[in-house]
């Protein structure tokens, strides 16, 4: 190019510069890596992983306890209204808690924490390792390796459910463009903490108190989220409440759909001995919890607008 010739160096100067550059490179001390710094980074990664596992485990316990109480009062409420003949409803509920809700809620929180920490690929192995290990240990303690073999399909299903929650947890933070709302996603887990404490302490409640506990905690969480979110519109606040309540509402939605499908199959002659009351109970739980969260959000929205107007 014509203009580029104005910046061309003479040949002798170019050679001299090249020799100087080589000599500087030869004389320059080698850059030493600081092993302590790399060790510190590795330690931080391990600490984050262990902390995420601990938080996710506590979250899974609380959510599973909350839904266990919900299943219980849903069963007892329908029993008080329609009666409850013998069925497999209790066994199905127990299997769904241990092989569905617990791995899903654990992985949901763990996936969200992976997104927050921007962790490495090794975190992708944690759900399958933990779910399969805990299931194997539990089955061998209560039975033997034959029980492990018999329950292998359920353990495999639990791993699939865990990865569904894991990837959902990673995507859940992207639902909100405002980072200030990310911290509100823990409100859904926090609302399950009282149930987790009661179950851990083996406190027995009648179904009326279980209903009151579930409604009070979900309502309070919905009101808290609506008041703390940066969004001003009610529709946006309700959306955030729905996402924050995913650990509760999504399992209840799946429970309602699955139970209804089983009840239909039962009516068609495919016997599973579940009974139509199970479908009524599942739908009642979903409606009550969803309306409770929305009601709390509406009240919180009204209070927030009043505070902003003054």
Tab-separated table of C-alpha atoms in Angstrom:
chain	number	residue	atom	x	y	z
A	1	UNK	CA	0.000	0.000	0.000
A	2	UNK	CA	1.198	3.531	-0.758
A	3	UNK	CA	0.725	5.052	2.683
A	4	UNK	CA	2.210	2.078	4.485
A	5	UNK	CA	5.679	2.826	3.013
A	6	UNK	CA	5.903	5.918	5.201
A	7	UNK	CA	6.025	3.677	8.295
A	8	UNK	CA	8.583	1.184	6.921
A	9	UNK	CA	11.836	0.880	8.942
A	10	UNK	CA	15.261	0.760	7.301
A	11	UNK	CA	16.662	-2.740	6.942
A	12	UNK	CA	19.597	-2.168	9.269
A	13	UNK	CA	17.394	-0.733	12.005
A	14	UNK	CA	15.020	-3.645	11.712
A	15	UNK	CA	17.854	-6.173	12.157
A	16	UNK	CA	19.243	-4.283	15.148
A	17	UNK	CA	15.825	-4.185	16.806
A	18	UNK	CA	15.414	-7.894	16.218
A	19	UNK	CA	18.793	-8.668	17.875
A	20	UNK	CA	17.936	-6.458	20.849
A	21	UNK	CA	14.561	-8.189	21.232
A	22	UNK	CA	16.208	-11.626	21.236
A	23	UNK	CA	18.772	-10.537	23.804
A	24	UNK	CA	16.095	-9.085	26.058
A	25	UNK	CA	14.072	-12.286	25.857
A	26	UNK	CA	17.138	-14.394	26.697
A	27	UNK	CA	18.052	-12.219	29.644
A	28	UNK	CA	14.524	-11.852	31.012
A	29	UNK	CA	13.796	-13.933	34.109
A	30	UNK	CA	11.272	-16.705	33.702
A	31	UNK	CA	7.789	-15.963	35.027
A	32	UNK	CA	7.199	-18.183	38.022
A	33	UNK	CA	3.774	-19.479	38.868
A	34	UNK	CA	2.585	-19.056	42.383
A	35	UNK	CA	1.481	-22.511	43.582
A	36	UNK	CA	-0.127	-20.956	46.660
A	37	UNK	CA	-2.429	-18.906	44.436
A	38	UNK	CA	-3.516	-21.968	42.446
A	39	UNK	CA	-3.992	-23.904	45.670
A	40	UNK	CA	-6.143	-21.089	47.022
A	41	UNK	CA	-8.315	-21.136	43.893
A	42	UNK	CA	-8.720	-24.907	44.138
A	43	UNK	CA	-9.629	-24.595	47.816
A	44	UNK	CA	-12.229	-21.945	47.023
A	45	UNK	CA	-13.730	-24.186	44.345
A	46	UNK	CA	-14.000	-27.100	46.775
A	47	UNK	CA	-15.506	-24.887	49.482
A	48	UNK	CA	-18.081	-23.535	47.041
A	49	UNK	CA	-18.985	-27.040	45.917
A	50	UNK	CA	-19.399	-28.319	49.473
A	51	UNK	CA	-21.381	-25.235	50.471
A	52	UNK	CA	-23.666	-25.647	47.456
A	53	UNK	CA	-24.244	-29.313	48.308
A	54	UNK	CA	-25.024	-28.426	51.933
A	55	UNK	CA	-27.440	-25.614	51.038
A	56	UNK	CA	-29.129	-27.745	48.373
A	57	UNK	CA	-29.508	-30.657	50.801
A	58	UNK	CA	-31.154	-28.461	53.435
A	59	UNK	CA	-33.392	-26.956	50.759
A	60	UNK	CA	-34.400	-30.398	49.528
A	61	UNK	CA	-35.255	-31.487	53.054
A	62	UNK	CA	-37.395	-28.409	53.701
A	63	UNK	CA	-39.254	-28.619	50.384
A	64	UNK	CA	-39.860	-32.359	50.778
A	65	UNK	CA	-41.119	-31.785	54.320
A	66	UNK	CA	-43.460	-29.039	53.124
A	67	UNK	CA	-44.929	-31.218	50.410
A	68	UNK	CA	-45.132	-34.166	52.780
A	69	UNK	CA	-47.289	-32.087	55.129
A	70	UNK	CA	-49.314	-30.939	52.132
A	71	UNK	CA	-49.941	-34.494	50.977
A	72	UNK	CA	-50.970	-35.375	54.509
A	73	UNK	CA	-53.493	-32.584	54.985
A	74	UNK	CA	-54.788	-33.042	51.437
A	75	UNK	CA	-55.459	-36.700	52.222
A	76	UNK	CA	-57.050	-35.930	55.590
A	77	UNK	CA	-59.177	-33.103	54.189
A	78	UNK	CA	-60.649	-35.293	51.463
A	79	UNK	CA	-61.114	-38.046	54.032
A	80	UNK	CA	-63.124	-35.711	56.249
A	81	UNK	CA	-65.363	-34.710	53.317
A	82	UNK	CA	-65.711	-37.879	51.218
A	83	UNK	CA	-64.210	-40.660	53.331
A	84	UNK	CA	-61.119	-42.674	52.438
A	85	UNK	CA	-61.408	-46.349	51.545
A	86	UNK	CA	-58.139	-48.351	51.451
A	87	UNK	CA	-55.959	-47.498	48.424
A	88	UNK	CA	-52.355	-47.179	47.282
A	89	UNK	CA	-52.416	-43.396	47.645
A	90	UNK	CA	-50.027	-43.384	50.618
A	91	UNK	CA	-47.493	-45.621	48.864
A	92	UNK	CA	-47.564	-43.491	45.699
A	93	UNK	CA	-47.108	-40.330	47.746
A	94	UNK	CA	-44.129	-41.798	49.572
A	95	UNK	CA	-42.448	-42.929	46.349
A	96	UNK	CA	-42.993	-39.536	44.738
A	97	UNK	CA	-41.457	-37.777	47.740
A	98	UNK	CA	-38.261	-39.816	47.858
A	99	UNK	CA	-37.712	-40.494	44.166
A	100	UNK	CA	-39.213	-37.339	42.685
A	101	UNK	CA	-39.573	-34.300	44.898
A	102	UNK	CA	-36.392	-34.639	46.940
A	103	UNK	CA	-33.961	-35.120	44.006
A	104	UNK	CA	-35.750	-32.440	41.986
A	105	UNK	CA	-35.647	-29.824	44.749
A	106	UNK	CA	-32.002	-30.624	45.563
A	107	UNK	CA	-30.904	-30.309	41.958
A	108	UNK	CA	-33.002	-27.191	41.375
A	109	UNK	CA	-31.132	-25.280	44.071
A	110	UNK	CA	-27.802	-26.841	43.108
A	111	UNK	CA	-28.271	-25.799	39.476
A	112	UNK	CA	-29.132	-22.234	40.494
A	113	UNK	CA	-25.994	-22.065	42.641
A	114	UNK	CA	-23.899	-23.371	39.766
A	115	UNK	CA	-25.217	-20.519	37.658
A	116	UNK	CA	-24.423	-17.997	40.390
A	117	UNK	CA	-20.898	-19.304	40.965
A	118	UNK	CA	-20.283	-19.968	37.254
A	119	UNK	CA	-18.817	-23.266	38.363
A	120	UNK	CA	-16.898	-25.805	36.297
A	121	UNK	CA	-18.223	-28.841	34.431
A	122	UNK	CA	-17.454	-31.130	37.374
A	123	UNK	CA	-20.651	-29.887	39.017
A	124	UNK	CA	-22.601	-31.673	36.272
A	125	UNK	CA	-21.659	-35.025	37.840
A	126	UNK	CA	-22.861	-34.195	41.340
A	127	UNK	CA	-26.623	-34.916	40.923
A	128	UNK	CA	-26.186	-38.443	39.578
A	129	UNK	CA	-23.404	-39.292	42.035
A	130	UNK	CA	-25.289	-38.067	45.081
A	131	UNK	CA	-28.710	-39.424	44.127
A	132	UNK	CA	-27.417	-42.887	43.256
A	133	UNK	CA	-25.098	-43.006	46.287
A	134	UNK	CA	-27.738	-41.917	48.809
A	135	UNK	CA	-30.313	-44.314	47.337
A	136	UNK	CA	-27.855	-47.235	47.392
A	137	UNK	CA	-26.803	-46.555	50.987
A	138	UNK	CA	-30.395	-46.179	52.151
A	139	UNK	CA	-31.527	-49.361	50.413
A	140	UNK	CA	-28.608	-51.414	51.722
A	141	UNK	CA	-29.161	-50.171	55.277
A	142	UNK	CA	-32.872	-51.062	55.198
A	143	UNK	CA	-32.448	-54.199	53.083
A	144	UNK	CA	-29.719	-55.743	50.962
A	145	UNK	CA	-28.227	-55.555	47.481
A	146	UNK	CA	-31.240	-57.436	46.104
A	147	UNK	CA	-33.364	-54.456	47.142
A	148	UNK	CA	-30.934	-52.199	45.276
A	149	UNK	CA	-31.381	-54.281	42.130
A	150	UNK	CA	-35.159	-54.247	42.458
A	151	UNK	CA	-35.259	-50.487	42.974
A	152	UNK	CA	-32.727	-49.689	40.234
A	153	UNK	CA	-35.429	-48.405	37.816
A	154	UNK	CA	-36.679	-45.995	40.481
A	155	UNK	CA	-33.134	-44.793	41.194
A	156	UNK	CA	-32.630	-44.235	37.466
A	157	UNK	CA	-35.883	-42.263	37.355
A	158	UNK	CA	-34.729	-40.200	40.342
A	159	UNK	CA	-31.507	-39.341	38.482
A	160	UNK	CA	-33.507	-38.185	35.456
A	161	UNK	CA	-35.731	-36.057	37.676
A	162	UNK	CA	-32.649	-34.602	39.359
A	163	UNK	CA	-31.165	-33.509	36.041
A	164	UNK	CA	-34.475	-31.971	35.024
A	165	UNK	CA	-34.326	-29.869	38.182
A	166	UNK	CA	-30.608	-29.202	37.689
A	167	UNK	CA	-30.982	-27.650	34.253
A	168	UNK	CA	-34.163	-25.852	35.312
A	169	UNK	CA	-32.246	-24.323	38.212
A	170	UNK	CA	-29.584	-22.998	35.852
A	171	UNK	CA	-32.183	-21.398	33.606
A	172	UNK	CA	-34.412	-20.043	36.323
A	173	UNK	CA	-32.264	-16.984	37.012
A	174	UNK	CA	-32.465	-15.922	33.383
A	175	UNK	CA	-36.221	-15.374	33.724
A	176	UNK	CA	-35.554	-11.977	35.234
A	177	UNK	CA	-33.485	-9.281	33.545
A	178	UNK	CA	-33.054	-7.429	36.842
A	179	UNK	CA	-30.367	-8.971	39.047
A	180	UNK	CA	-31.899	-7.361	42.140
A	181	UNK	CA	-34.711	-9.926	41.955
A	182	UNK	CA	-32.400	-12.957	41.980
A	183	UNK	CA	-32.144	-12.932	45.766
A	184	UNK	CA	-35.924	-13.244	46.015
A	185	UNK	CA	-35.804	-16.710	44.495
A	186	UNK	CA	-34.815	-18.142	47.873
A	187	UNK	CA	-38.127	-16.987	49.365
A	188	UNK	CA	-39.865	-20.089	48.070
A	189	UNK	CA	-37.336	-22.281	49.878
A	190	UNK	CA	-37.493	-20.121	53.001
A	191	UNK	CA	-41.252	-20.616	53.199
A	192	UNK	CA	-40.608	-24.360	53.550
A	193	UNK	CA	-38.180	-23.953	56.465
A	194	UNK	CA	-40.825	-24.201	59.253
A	195	UNK	CA	-42.081	-27.485	57.810
A	196	UNK	CA	-38.521	-28.774	57.570
A	197	UNK	CA	-37.858	-27.939	61.217
A	198	UNK	CA	-41.089	-29.571	62.404
A	199	UNK	CA	-40.438	-32.760	60.453
A	200	UNK	CA	-36.831	-32.885	61.645
A	201	UNK	CA	-38.059	-32.630	65.233
A	202	UNK	CA	-40.765	-35.255	64.559
A	203	UNK	CA	-43.507	-32.834	65.627
A	204	UNK	CA	-46.944	-34.231	64.893
A	205	UNK	CA	-49.708	-31.847	63.803
A	206	UNK	CA	-53.335	-32.445	62.987
A	207	UNK	CA	-54.366	-31.660	59.442
A	208	UNK	CA	-55.971	-28.324	60.357
A	209	UNK	CA	-52.691	-27.032	61.767
A	210	UNK	CA	-50.869	-28.388	58.705
A	211	UNK	CA	-53.219	-26.428	56.469
A	212	UNK	CA	-52.695	-23.281	58.553
A	213	UNK	CA	-48.910	-23.683	58.456
A	214	UNK	CA	-48.756	-24.194	54.687
A	215	UNK	CA	-51.100	-21.311	53.920
A	216	UNK	CA	-49.405	-18.919	56.339
A	217	UNK	CA	-45.884	-19.569	55.077
A	218	UNK	CA	-46.736	-19.452	51.362
A	219	UNK	CA	-48.873	-16.346	51.837
A	220	UNK	CA	-46.075	-14.612	53.740
A	221	UNK	CA	-43.532	-15.523	51.076
A	222	UNK	CA	-45.770	-14.183	48.303
A	223	UNK	CA	-46.313	-10.916	50.163
A	224	UNK	CA	-42.590	-10.570	50.904
A	225	UNK	CA	-41.610	-11.104	47.259
A	226	UNK	CA	-44.189	-8.631	45.972
A	227	UNK	CA	-42.977	-5.938	48.355
A	228	UNK	CA	-39.255	-6.463	47.694
A	229	UNK	CA	-39.183	-6.861	43.926
A	230	UNK	CA	-37.995	-4.000	41.734
A	231	UNK	CA	-40.896	-4.532	39.325
A	232	UNK	CA	-43.882	-2.224	39.732
A	233	UNK	CA	-46.551	-4.092	37.756
A	234	UNK	CA	-48.697	-6.676	39.497
A	235	UNK	CA	-48.318	-9.127	36.601
A	236	UNK	CA	-44.520	-9.028	36.898
A	237	UNK	CA	-44.695	-9.508	40.641
A	238	UNK	CA	-46.985	-12.497	40.286
A	239	UNK	CA	-44.587	-13.953	37.728
A	240	UNK	CA	-41.683	-13.663	40.158
A	241	UNK	CA	-43.781	-15.287	42.877
A	242	UNK	CA	-44.593	-18.175	40.538
A	243	UNK	CA	-40.928	-18.738	39.712
A	244	UNK	CA	-39.846	-18.403	43.348
A	245	UNK	CA	-42.477	-20.986	44.287
A	246	UNK	CA	-41.304	-23.428	41.597
A	247	UNK	CA	-39.960	-25.910	44.200
A	248	UNK	CA	-43.501	-26.139	45.603
A	249	UNK	CA	-45.848	-25.474	42.704
A	250	UNK	CA	-44.126	-27.518	40.011
A	251	UNK	CA	-44.181	-30.805	41.986
A	252	UNK	CA	-47.805	-30.139	42.909
A	253	UNK	CA	-48.609	-29.531	39.244
A	254	UNK	CA	-46.923	-32.797	38.222
A	255	UNK	CA	-48.663	-34.572	41.095
A	256	UNK	CA	-52.056	-33.286	39.985
A	257	UNK	CA	-51.474	-34.245	36.350
A	258	UNK	CA	-50.023	-37.679	37.164
A	259	UNK	CA	-52.634	-38.540	39.768
A	260	UNK	CA	-55.464	-37.498	37.464
A	261	UNK	CA	-54.018	-39.653	34.690
A	262	UNK	CA	-53.783	-42.652	37.034
A	263	UNK	CA	-57.356	-42.124	38.173
A	264	UNK	CA	-58.526	-42.112	34.548
A	265	UNK	CA	-56.611	-45.339	33.886
A	266	UNK	CA	-58.226	-46.824	36.960
A	267	UNK	CA	-61.665	-46.008	35.565
A	268	UNK	CA	-60.682	-47.629	32.261
A	269	UNK	CA	-59.910	-50.895	33.996
A	270	UNK	CA	-56.135	-50.522	34.344
A	271	UNK	CA	-56.075	-51.217	38.049
A	272	UNK	CA	-53.696	-49.210	40.205
A	273	UNK	CA	-55.985	-49.005	43.224
A	274	UNK	CA	-55.482	-45.279	43.629
A	275	UNK	CA	-59.061	-44.068	43.751
A	276	UNK	CA	-60.656	-40.869	42.510
A	277	UNK	CA	-60.154	-39.205	45.876
A	278	UNK	CA	-56.419	-39.034	45.156
A	279	UNK	CA	-57.124	-36.868	42.124
A	280	UNK	CA	-59.379	-34.563	44.139
A	281	UNK	CA	-56.706	-34.260	46.820
A	282	UNK	CA	-53.931	-33.455	44.323
A	283	UNK	CA	-55.969	-30.807	42.490
A	284	UNK	CA	-57.047	-29.255	45.801
A	285	UNK	CA	-53.429	-28.931	46.922
A	286	UNK	CA	-52.378	-27.233	43.696
A	287	UNK	CA	-55.281	-24.771	43.714
A	288	UNK	CA	-54.947	-23.848	47.394
A	289	UNK	CA	-51.177	-23.278	47.248
A	290	UNK	CA	-51.319	-21.325	43.980
A	291	UNK	CA	-54.153	-19.079	45.161
A	292	UNK	CA	-52.393	-18.540	48.489
A	293	UNK	CA	-49.179	-17.377	46.816
A	294	UNK	CA	-51.055	-15.083	44.432
A	295	UNK	CA	-53.153	-13.656	47.260
A	296	UNK	CA	-50.006	-12.856	49.216
A	297	UNK	CA	-48.575	-11.193	46.119
A	298	UNK	CA	-51.660	-9.022	45.652
A	299	UNK	CA	-51.573	-7.871	49.289
A	300	UNK	CA	-47.865	-7.178	49.027
A	301	UNK	CA	-48.451	-5.247	45.809
A	302	UNK	CA	-51.059	-3.045	47.528
A	303	UNK	CA	-48.788	-2.352	50.508
A	304	UNK	CA	-45.854	-1.577	48.242
A	305	UNK	CA	-47.877	0.942	46.231
A	306	UNK	CA	-49.063	2.631	49.411
A	307	UNK	CA	-45.498	2.948	50.701
A	308	UNK	CA	-44.301	4.402	47.405
A	309	UNK	CA	-47.166	6.905	47.249
A	310	UNK	CA	-46.264	8.470	50.601
